[in-house]
Short mmCIF file of C-alpha atoms in Angstrom, two decimals:
data_model
loop_
_atom_site.label_atom_id
_atom_site.label_comp_id
_atom_site.label_asym_id
_atom_site.label_seq_id
_atom_site.Cartn_x
_atom_site.Cartn_y
_atom_site.Cartn_z
CA MET A 1161 117.22 178.42 163.14
CA GLN A 1162 119.86 175.82 162.44
CA HIS A 1163 117.30 173.42 160.98
CA TYR A 1164 115.97 176.18 158.76
CA SER A 1165 119.42 177.02 157.42
CA ARG A 1166 120.13 173.37 156.47
CA LYS A 1167 116.83 173.19 154.64
CA LYS A 1168 117.73 176.33 152.80
CA GLN A 1169 121.07 174.84 151.81
CA PHE A 1170 119.37 171.77 150.32
CA LYS A 1171 117.01 174.01 148.44
CA ASN A 1172 119.87 175.95 146.94
CA PHE A 1173 121.60 172.67 146.04
CA ASP A 1174 118.53 171.49 144.09
CA ASN A 1175 118.51 174.66 142.03
CA ARG A 1176 122.22 174.49 141.29
CA ILE A 1177 123.22 174.13 137.61
CA ASN A 1178 125.82 171.40 136.98
CA ASN A 1179 127.94 172.27 133.97
CA GLY A 1180 130.63 169.65 134.51
CA LEU A 1181 132.15 167.89 131.50
CA GLY A 1182 131.12 164.45 132.74
CA GLU A 1183 127.44 165.36 132.94
CA ALA A 1184 127.55 167.26 129.66
CA LEU A 1185 128.93 164.27 127.75
CA ASN A 1186 126.78 161.81 129.73
CA LEU A 1187 129.76 159.52 130.24
CA PRO A 1188 128.97 155.92 131.33
CA SER A 1189 129.37 155.03 134.96
CA TYR A 1190 130.27 151.54 136.23
CA GLY A 1191 129.45 150.04 132.81
CA ILE A 1192 125.68 150.35 133.28
CA ASN A 1193 125.15 152.59 130.27
CA ASN A 1194 128.17 151.42 128.29
CA PRO A 1195 126.89 150.04 124.96
CA LEU A 1196 129.97 147.83 124.66
CA VAL A 1197 129.02 145.73 127.68
CA ASN A 1198 125.26 146.25 127.72
CA ALA A 1199 123.38 143.08 126.68
CA GLY A 1200 120.34 145.07 125.60
CA ILE A 1201 121.55 145.35 122.01
CA MET A 1202 122.08 141.61 121.79
CA ILE A 1203 118.70 140.88 123.36
CA SER A 1204 116.90 143.27 121.02
CA ASN A 1205 118.39 141.39 118.05
CA THR A 1206 117.16 137.96 119.15
CA SER A 1207 113.75 136.40 118.70
CA PRO A 1208 112.00 133.68 120.73
CA GLN A 1209 110.25 132.44 117.60
CA LEU A 1210 111.51 129.24 115.99
CA LEU A 1211 111.60 129.11 112.22
CA THR A 1212 111.99 125.32 112.49
CA LEU A 1213 108.42 125.02 113.73
CA ASN A 1214 107.09 126.94 110.70
CA TRP A 1215 107.57 123.99 108.40
CA MET A 1216 105.24 125.29 105.68
CA GLU A 1217 107.28 128.49 105.35
CA LEU A 1218 110.45 126.41 105.18
CA THR A 1219 108.89 124.25 102.45
CA TYR A 1220 107.92 127.19 100.26
CA PHE A 1221 111.21 128.92 100.95
CA TYR A 1222 113.06 125.79 99.79
CA LYS A 1223 110.88 125.68 96.69
CA GLN A 1224 111.37 129.34 95.81
CA ASN A 1225 115.09 129.97 96.29
CA GLY A 1226 117.67 128.10 94.27
CA PHE A 1227 120.64 128.89 96.49
CA ILE A 1228 118.72 127.49 99.48
CA GLN A 1229 118.31 124.19 97.63
CA THR A 1230 122.01 124.32 96.83
CA ALA A 1231 122.93 124.88 100.48
CA ILE A 1232 121.02 121.74 101.49
CA ASN A 1233 121.64 119.43 98.55
CA GLN A 1234 125.26 120.31 97.83
CA ILE A 1235 126.71 119.21 101.16
CA VAL A 1236 124.84 115.88 101.06
CA ASP A 1237 125.80 115.22 97.44
CA ASP A 1238 129.43 116.04 98.19
CA ALA A 1239 129.48 113.60 101.10
CA PHE A 1240 128.45 110.70 98.82
CA ARG A 1241 129.98 111.79 95.51
CA ASN A 1242 132.28 109.48 93.52
CA ASP A 1243 131.15 106.47 95.58
CA GLY A 1244 132.34 108.25 98.70
CA LEU A 1245 130.75 105.67 101.02
CA ILE A 1246 132.96 102.56 101.31
CA ILE A 1247 131.13 99.33 102.16
CA ASP A 1248 133.54 96.69 103.44
CA SER A 1249 133.41 93.75 105.82
CA LYS A 1250 135.62 90.79 106.65
CA THR A 1251 132.60 88.55 107.22
CA LEU A 1252 131.51 88.77 103.56
CA SER A 1253 133.21 87.23 100.59
CA THR A 1254 134.12 89.36 97.60
CA ASN A 1255 131.09 88.15 95.65
CA GLU A 1256 128.74 88.78 98.58
CA LEU A 1257 130.23 92.23 99.05
CA GLU A 1258 129.62 93.10 95.40
CA GLU A 1259 126.06 91.77 95.69
CA LEU A 1260 125.47 93.97 98.75
CA LYS A 1261 126.82 97.09 97.02
CA GLN A 1262 124.66 96.45 93.97
CA ALA A 1263 121.56 95.86 96.11
CA LEU A 1264 122.09 99.16 97.96
CA ILE A 1265 122.12 100.95 94.61
CA ASP A 1266 119.35 99.01 92.84
CA ASN A 1267 116.89 99.34 95.74
CA GLY A 1268 117.59 103.05 96.22
CA ASP A 1269 118.95 102.61 99.74
CA ILE A 1270 121.73 105.19 99.30
CA ASP A 1271 119.29 107.67 97.75
CA ALA A 1272 116.90 107.17 100.68
CA ILE A 1273 119.71 107.86 103.16
CA MET A 1274 120.64 111.04 101.28
CA ASP A 1275 117.01 112.25 101.24
CA CYS A 1276 116.74 111.63 104.98
CA LEU A 1277 119.85 113.76 105.53
CA ARG A 1278 118.44 116.52 103.32
CA TRP A 1279 115.19 116.76 105.26
CA GLY A 1280 117.14 116.68 108.51
CA GLN A 1281 119.06 119.74 107.33
CA LEU A 1282 115.93 121.57 106.18
CA TYR A 1283 113.36 120.68 108.87
CA GLY A 1284 115.65 119.75 111.75
CA GLY A 1285 114.70 116.08 111.55
CA GLY A 1286 114.78 113.35 108.91
CA VAL A 1287 113.19 109.90 109.16
CA LEU A 1288 113.94 106.61 107.43
CA ILE A 1289 111.31 103.85 107.50
CA ALA A 1290 111.93 100.15 106.81
CA ASN A 1291 109.06 99.08 104.56
CA THR A 1292 108.52 95.31 104.81
CA GLU A 1293 105.70 92.80 104.37
CA GLN A 1294 105.23 92.61 108.15
CA ASN A 1295 102.68 94.50 110.22
CA PHE A 1296 103.89 98.09 110.66
CA SER A 1297 102.51 98.43 114.19
CA LEU A 1298 104.45 95.40 115.49
CA PRO A 1299 108.19 95.26 116.24
CA LEU A 1300 110.36 94.35 113.28
CA ASN A 1301 111.18 90.64 113.11
CA ARG A 1302 114.75 90.69 111.82
CA ASN A 1303 114.94 86.90 111.56
CA ASN A 1304 112.12 86.88 109.01
CA LEU A 1305 113.65 89.29 106.48
CA LYS A 1306 115.72 86.94 104.31
CA GLY A 1307 114.36 86.78 100.78
CA LYS A 1308 111.44 89.08 101.62
CA LYS A 1309 110.57 92.55 100.36
CA LEU A 1310 112.53 95.42 101.92
CA THR A 1311 112.60 99.07 100.88
CA PHE A 1312 113.39 102.26 102.73
CA LEU A 1313 111.14 105.32 102.73
CA ALA A 1314 112.69 108.73 103.40
CA SER A 1315 110.54 111.25 105.23
CA ASP A 1316 110.80 114.27 107.52
CA ARG A 1317 109.78 114.88 111.11
CA TRP A 1318 106.47 116.44 110.08
CA GLN A 1319 105.30 113.61 107.82
CA CYS A 1320 106.47 110.93 110.26
CA GLN A 1321 105.84 112.26 113.76
CA SER A 1322 106.96 110.82 117.07
CA ASN A 1323 103.56 111.62 118.62
CA GLY A 1324 104.72 114.48 120.83
CA ILE A 1325 107.59 112.53 122.40
CA SER A 1326 111.31 112.76 121.81
CA PRO A 1327 112.23 110.46 118.89
CA GLU A 1328 114.74 108.65 121.12
CA LEU A 1329 111.98 107.75 123.60
CA ALA A 1330 109.04 107.21 121.24
CA LYS A 1331 107.65 103.67 121.07
CA ASN A 1332 105.87 104.32 117.79
CA PHE A 1333 105.59 106.92 115.04
CA THR A 1334 102.66 108.13 112.93
CA PHE A 1335 103.33 108.27 109.20
CA CYS A 1336 100.94 110.52 107.25
CA ASP A 1337 100.68 110.10 103.48
CA THR A 1338 97.88 111.94 101.66
CA LEU A 1339 99.10 111.28 98.12
CA GLU A 1340 96.38 108.72 97.38
CA SER A 1341 93.48 110.15 99.38
CA ASN A 1342 92.24 113.32 101.02
CA THR A 1343 92.21 111.88 104.52
CA THR A 1344 94.77 112.86 107.11
CA SER A 1345 94.74 109.55 108.97
CA GLY A 1346 98.20 108.13 109.54
CA VAL A 1347 99.81 104.72 109.75
CA LEU A 1348 101.13 103.65 113.16
CA ILE A 1349 104.71 102.40 112.82
CA ASP A 1350 106.72 100.69 115.54
CA SER A 1351 109.94 102.47 116.51
CA SER A 1352 112.04 99.41 115.60
CA ARG A 1353 111.21 100.14 111.96
CA VAL A 1354 112.31 103.79 112.13
CA ALA A 1355 115.72 105.46 112.10
CA THR A 1356 116.08 109.21 112.61
CA PHE A 1357 118.56 111.95 111.80
CA SER A 1358 118.40 115.22 113.75
CA GLY A 1359 119.50 118.59 112.48
CA VAL A 1360 121.55 121.15 114.37
CA LYS A 1361 121.86 120.18 118.03
CA ALA A 1362 119.74 122.39 120.29
CA PRO A 1363 119.97 123.12 124.03
CA TYR A 1364 117.39 121.65 126.37
CA GLN A 1365 114.95 124.58 126.36
CA LEU A 1366 114.77 124.66 122.58
CA ARG A 1367 114.85 120.88 122.31
CA ALA A 1368 111.75 120.72 124.50
CA MET A 1369 109.97 123.14 122.17
CA LEU A 1370 111.10 121.06 119.18
CA GLN A 1371 109.88 117.79 120.76
CA GLY A 1372 113.38 116.38 120.90
CA TRP A 1373 114.36 117.14 117.31
CA GLY A 1374 117.12 119.44 116.08
CA LEU A 1375 117.13 122.89 114.50
CA SER A 1376 116.92 123.74 110.84
CA ILE A 1377 120.18 125.05 109.39
CA PHE A 1378 118.30 128.24 108.41
CA GLU A 1379 117.57 129.10 112.04
CA SER A 1380 120.92 130.86 112.42
CA ILE A 1381 121.03 132.67 109.07
CA ILE A 1382 117.85 134.73 109.35
CA PRO A 1383 119.59 138.15 109.82
CA PRO A 1384 122.00 137.87 106.85
CA LEU A 1385 119.32 136.18 104.77
CA ASN A 1386 116.92 139.06 105.38
CA GLN A 1387 119.65 141.47 104.31
CA TYR A 1388 120.23 139.48 101.13
CA LEU A 1389 116.55 139.29 100.20
CA LYS A 1390 116.10 143.00 100.95
CA ALA A 1391 119.10 143.85 98.76
CA MET A 1392 117.71 141.75 95.92
CA ASN A 1393 114.30 143.43 96.18
CA VAL A 1394 115.87 146.89 96.22
CA THR A 1395 117.98 145.97 93.19
CA LEU A 1396 114.88 144.83 91.33
CA GLU A 1397 113.13 148.13 92.09
CA LEU A 1398 116.17 150.07 90.94
CA LEU A 1399 116.29 148.11 87.70
CA ASP A 1400 112.68 149.06 87.01
CA GLU A 1401 113.63 152.71 87.46
CA ALA A 1402 117.13 152.53 86.00
CA LYS A 1403 116.14 154.78 83.09
CA ILE A 1404 113.42 157.39 83.42
CA ASP A 1405 112.18 159.39 80.44
CA VAL A 1406 111.48 163.05 81.25
CA VAL A 1407 109.22 164.77 78.68
CA LYS A 1408 108.93 168.52 79.17
CA ILE A 1409 105.67 169.64 77.54
CA ALA A 1410 105.18 173.31 76.83
CA LYS A 1411 102.20 174.89 78.60
CA LEU A 1412 101.52 171.68 80.52
CA ALA A 1413 99.64 173.42 83.33
CA GLN A 1414 97.26 175.15 80.91
CA THR A 1415 96.65 171.91 79.06
CA LEU A 1416 95.73 170.08 82.27
CA LEU A 1417 93.20 172.79 83.14
CA SER A 1418 91.29 172.14 79.93
CA PRO A 1419 88.38 169.63 79.95
CA ASN A 1420 90.30 166.87 78.14
CA GLY A 1421 93.74 167.96 79.29
CA GLU A 1422 94.63 164.79 81.19
CA ARG A 1423 93.66 162.56 78.27
CA ILE A 1424 95.64 164.73 75.83
CA VAL A 1425 98.78 164.58 77.99
CA ARG A 1426 98.49 160.82 78.49
CA LYS A 1427 98.06 160.25 74.75
CA ARG A 1428 101.01 162.45 73.97
CA LEU A 1429 103.27 160.53 76.38
CA ALA A 1430 102.09 157.23 74.90
CA LEU A 1431 103.00 158.39 71.40
CA VAL A 1432 106.45 159.44 72.58
CA SER A 1433 107.05 156.09 74.29
CA GLU A 1434 105.83 154.02 71.34
CA ASN A 1435 107.92 155.90 68.79
CA LYS A 1436 111.02 155.74 70.99
CA ASN A 1437 110.71 151.99 71.60
CA TYR A 1438 109.83 150.82 68.10
CA LYS A 1439 111.05 153.54 65.74
CA SER A 1440 113.89 154.99 67.83
CA SER A 1441 112.65 158.50 67.08
CA ILE A 1442 110.61 161.14 68.86
CA ALA A 1443 108.39 163.80 67.30
CA MET A 1444 107.65 166.81 69.48
CA ASP A 1445 106.95 170.52 69.37
CA LYS A 1446 109.90 172.88 69.16
CA ASP A 1447 108.98 174.25 72.57
CA ASP A 1448 108.94 170.77 74.13
CA ASP A 1449 111.99 169.04 75.51
CA TYR A 1450 113.09 165.49 76.24
CA ASP A 1451 115.59 164.17 78.75
CA GLN A 1452 116.56 160.79 80.19
CA LYS A 1453 117.69 160.20 83.77
CA GLN A 1454 119.79 157.13 84.60
CA ILE A 1455 120.34 155.81 88.12
CA SER A 1456 123.91 155.02 89.16
CA PHE A 1457 124.54 151.57 90.67
CA SER A 1458 127.99 152.37 92.01
CA GLY A 1459 128.66 150.58 95.30
CA LEU A 1460 125.62 148.30 95.03
CA PRO A 1461 127.45 145.23 93.61
CA ASP A 1462 130.10 145.41 96.34
CA MET A 1463 127.41 145.65 99.01
CA ILE A 1464 125.58 142.60 97.63
CA VAL A 1465 128.80 140.57 97.57
CA GLN A 1466 129.50 141.43 101.21
CA ILE A 1467 125.98 140.35 102.19
CA GLN A 1468 126.50 137.10 100.26
CA TYR A 1469 129.66 136.52 102.27
CA LEU A 1470 127.62 136.90 105.47
CA VAL A 1471 125.09 134.33 104.22
CA CYS A 1472 127.87 131.87 103.34
CA ALA A 1473 129.53 132.41 106.72
CA ALA A 1474 126.26 131.67 108.54
CA LEU A 1475 125.68 128.56 106.41
CA LYS A 1476 129.33 127.49 106.81
CA ARG A 1477 129.58 126.98 103.06
CA PRO A 1478 132.20 128.34 100.62
CA TYR A 1479 131.14 131.22 98.42
CA SER A 1480 131.87 129.16 95.31
CA LYS A 1481 129.52 126.37 96.47
CA ILE A 1482 126.51 128.62 97.11
CA PHE A 1483 126.77 131.37 94.51
CA GLY A 1484 128.99 129.62 91.96
CA LYS A 1485 131.78 132.20 91.84
CA GLY A 1486 135.35 131.09 92.41
CA SER A 1487 138.10 132.77 94.36
CA SER A 1488 139.65 135.94 93.00
CA GLY A 1489 143.04 137.57 93.34
CA PHE A 1490 145.87 135.52 94.82
CA SER A 1491 143.54 133.15 96.68
CA SER A 1492 143.29 129.65 95.22
CA GLY A 1493 140.32 128.64 97.36
CA GLU A 1494 142.14 125.58 98.75
CA ASP A 1495 141.77 126.74 102.36
CA ASP A 1496 138.03 127.32 101.90
CA LEU A 1497 137.56 123.86 100.42
CA GLU A 1498 139.56 122.22 103.19
CA ASN A 1499 137.38 123.94 105.80
CA TYR A 1500 134.29 122.90 103.87
CA ASN A 1501 135.49 119.28 103.74
CA THR A 1502 135.85 119.34 107.51
CA ILE A 1503 132.25 120.58 107.82
CA VAL A 1504 131.03 117.77 105.53
CA ASP A 1505 132.71 115.22 107.79
CA SER A 1506 131.38 116.75 111.02
CA GLU A 1507 127.82 117.61 109.93
CA ILE A 1508 126.96 114.81 107.47
CA ARG A 1509 129.31 111.86 107.45
CA ARG A 1510 129.90 111.30 111.15
CA PRO A 1511 126.26 111.89 112.28
CA ALA A 1512 125.03 109.55 109.52
CA THR A 1513 127.09 106.59 110.77
CA ASN A 1514 124.34 104.92 112.80
CA LEU A 1515 121.79 105.54 110.05
CA ILE A 1516 124.01 103.85 107.45
CA LYS A 1517 124.81 100.90 109.73
CA TRP A 1518 121.10 100.35 110.34
CA VAL A 1519 120.31 100.29 106.62
CA VAL A 1520 123.26 98.07 105.66
CA ASN A 1521 122.55 95.52 108.40
CA LEU A 1522 118.88 95.24 107.43
CA ARG A 1523 119.84 94.79 103.79
CA CYS A 1524 122.33 92.07 104.77
CA LEU A 1525 119.61 90.30 106.75
CA GLN A 1526 117.39 90.45 103.68
CA LEU A 1527 120.14 89.13 101.37
CA PHE A 1528 122.21 86.74 103.49
CA GLY A 1529 120.23 86.24 106.69
CA ARG A 1530 122.95 87.70 108.94
CA GLU A 1531 124.21 91.08 110.11
CA LEU A 1532 127.67 92.58 109.67
CA THR A 1533 129.00 92.81 113.20
CA ASP A 1534 132.31 94.29 112.04
CA PHE A 1535 130.86 96.86 109.65
CA ARG A 1536 131.63 100.51 110.15
CA PRO A 1537 131.15 103.06 107.36
CA LYS A 1538 134.33 104.37 105.81
CA TRP A 1539 134.62 107.35 103.51
CA ARG A 1540 136.83 108.33 100.66
CA PRO A 1541 138.73 111.61 101.00
CA LEU A 1542 136.75 114.58 99.77
CA ARG A 1543 139.76 116.08 98.08
CA VAL A 1544 139.61 115.04 94.42
CA MET A 1545 142.98 114.16 92.95
CA THR A 1546 143.87 114.65 89.33
CA GLU A 1547 144.55 111.65 87.10
CA LYS A 1548 148.27 112.29 87.38
CA GLU A 1549 148.14 112.43 91.19
CA GLN A 1550 146.00 109.29 91.33
CA ALA A 1551 148.39 107.42 89.03
CA GLU A 1552 151.33 108.41 91.21
CA VAL A 1553 149.55 107.16 94.34
CA ASN A 1554 148.65 103.85 92.69
CA SER A 1555 152.21 103.37 91.43
CA LYS A 1556 153.58 104.09 94.90
CA LYS A 1557 151.22 101.56 96.50
CA LEU A 1558 152.07 98.91 93.93
CA ALA A 1559 155.80 99.47 94.45
CA ASP A 1560 155.34 99.20 98.23
CA TYR A 1561 153.41 95.92 97.91
CA ILE A 1562 156.05 94.46 95.60
CA ALA A 1563 158.79 95.50 98.03
CA LEU A 1564 156.92 93.87 100.92
CA LEU A 1565 156.49 90.76 98.81
CA GLU A 1566 160.19 90.59 97.94
CA HIS A 1567 161.19 91.04 101.58
CA GLN A 1568 158.75 88.27 102.56
CA VAL A 1569 156.65 90.55 104.74
CA MET A 1570 153.49 89.74 102.75
CA THR A 1571 152.49 86.63 100.84
CA PRO A 1572 151.30 86.76 97.21
CA LYS A 1573 147.77 86.08 98.38
CA GLN A 1574 147.86 88.99 100.83
CA VAL A 1575 149.16 91.30 98.10
CA ALA A 1576 146.32 90.24 95.79
CA GLN A 1577 143.78 90.92 98.54
CA LYS A 1578 145.21 94.39 99.21
CA LEU A 1579 145.22 95.27 95.52
CA THR A 1580 141.57 94.20 95.32
CA GLU A 1581 140.64 96.26 98.39
CA ASP A 1582 142.35 99.33 96.94
CA GLY A 1583 140.54 98.83 93.64
CA TYR A 1584 143.80 98.87 91.69
CA ILE A 1585 143.63 95.28 90.40
CA LEU A 1586 140.43 93.31 91.03
CA PHE A 1587 140.78 89.60 91.76
CA SER A 1588 137.78 87.31 92.16
CA ASP A 1589 137.42 84.99 95.15
CA ASP A 1590 138.37 81.97 93.03
CA GLU A 1591 141.48 83.70 91.74
CA ILE A 1592 142.55 84.70 95.25
CA ASP A 1593 141.99 81.14 96.51
CA ASN A 1594 144.29 79.79 93.80
CA ILE A 1595 147.11 82.20 94.73
CA SER A 1596 149.73 80.82 97.07
CA ASP A 1597 149.63 81.97 100.67
CA ASP A 1598 153.25 80.97 101.28
CA PHE A 1599 156.13 83.39 101.30
CA ALA A 1600 157.93 83.66 97.99
CA PRO A 1601 161.33 81.94 97.98
CA ASP A 1602 164.40 84.10 98.14
CA MET A 1603 165.50 84.27 94.50
CA GLU A 1604 169.13 85.06 95.38
CA GLU A 1605 169.44 82.09 97.71
CA GLN A 1606 167.67 79.90 95.17
CA LEU A 1607 170.20 80.88 92.46
CA LYS A 1608 173.12 80.15 94.81
CA ASP A 1609 171.72 76.71 95.58
CA GLU A 1610 171.35 75.98 91.88
CA LEU A 1611 174.93 77.15 91.11
CA TYR A 1612 176.60 75.11 93.85
CA ALA A 1613 174.44 72.04 93.34
#
């Protein structure tokens, strides 16, 4: 009897109606159902697919969208603008240094470096190939470069492949060029003739899928970019329907029931449209009516601007650089440009150091037969000064050099060398050699000696 009563109690408990507030509101318990800490939302908004591997889509996307080209080209152009790369070395004379700078420009070496950086941003990997008269499949003989042909070919990771191995470990690369023929056979190139530039650094799992290369910069902007493209498409559809002509035809239903009713209605609408467009007048029956509906675009421009801000934030580019509109209100845009300059240094200039050193050393071997052991790329500040600010800086430097000369801290020859390095006054090697390297005599002491002599 006792067992039966307990069973009856459980049965009554199952049929009990719980009308508590907690159950009614379905409050979260222990954070399991709390959307603020549940990772399901984040997981549902991620994708295991890699846009970087879809290189054809990236190519056509780069071709189709102007602001995408701007996002890639602008940051590279800004890094090298106004002769931003400084080539200097103590092991070269002034004349040799000028010859090296001119050779880098005349042979397109700087342009090749910039193209390699562009393709690294777009595809996640850029490649630079040293094109010489030697056999491509053999290691590069650096001692046999002086006076010989040397050019640099810029490519991307898909045209010059590391044969399924990480580019750091590959012993050779396969360069495919189908511009002159329809064959897809490639040229085997030894790794000593190849320098690489990787895109956005990827963790190991993704790096294994990318064969050791980096990510495209567009990998992280897919959500805001989809919003932007969708907004542009919706705007285009709204523009097509911005103004709708409404023609109210008397006895329209009866006309459509007649044998030629549809043709009559279509012809009548065509006549109305033609007269309105070309003659700015409409002829209709007194029982007919005409109206025009116009769609309101209120709120749409503000929404598009906010989406553009999201795209710029994902690209880490200022709004003025991508969409060409400056700061508004009390903002001068200086903070945005300073942040952008920091990104140029961290994403382009610093990662390109080894690539630039490789190119400059090979060019020096081709010109002078020796490498620059002390060469390290230096860069001009990205902040562009006005002519007045630049003149004030030059005047301050000149005054400092003169003061150091008068206090016998620097010799006249050292001052001439510093003025040449700064580009304020250019002295040739012969002129510098003829300048005294001794400290200037103290003019005050010299006058005293002459007076008491």
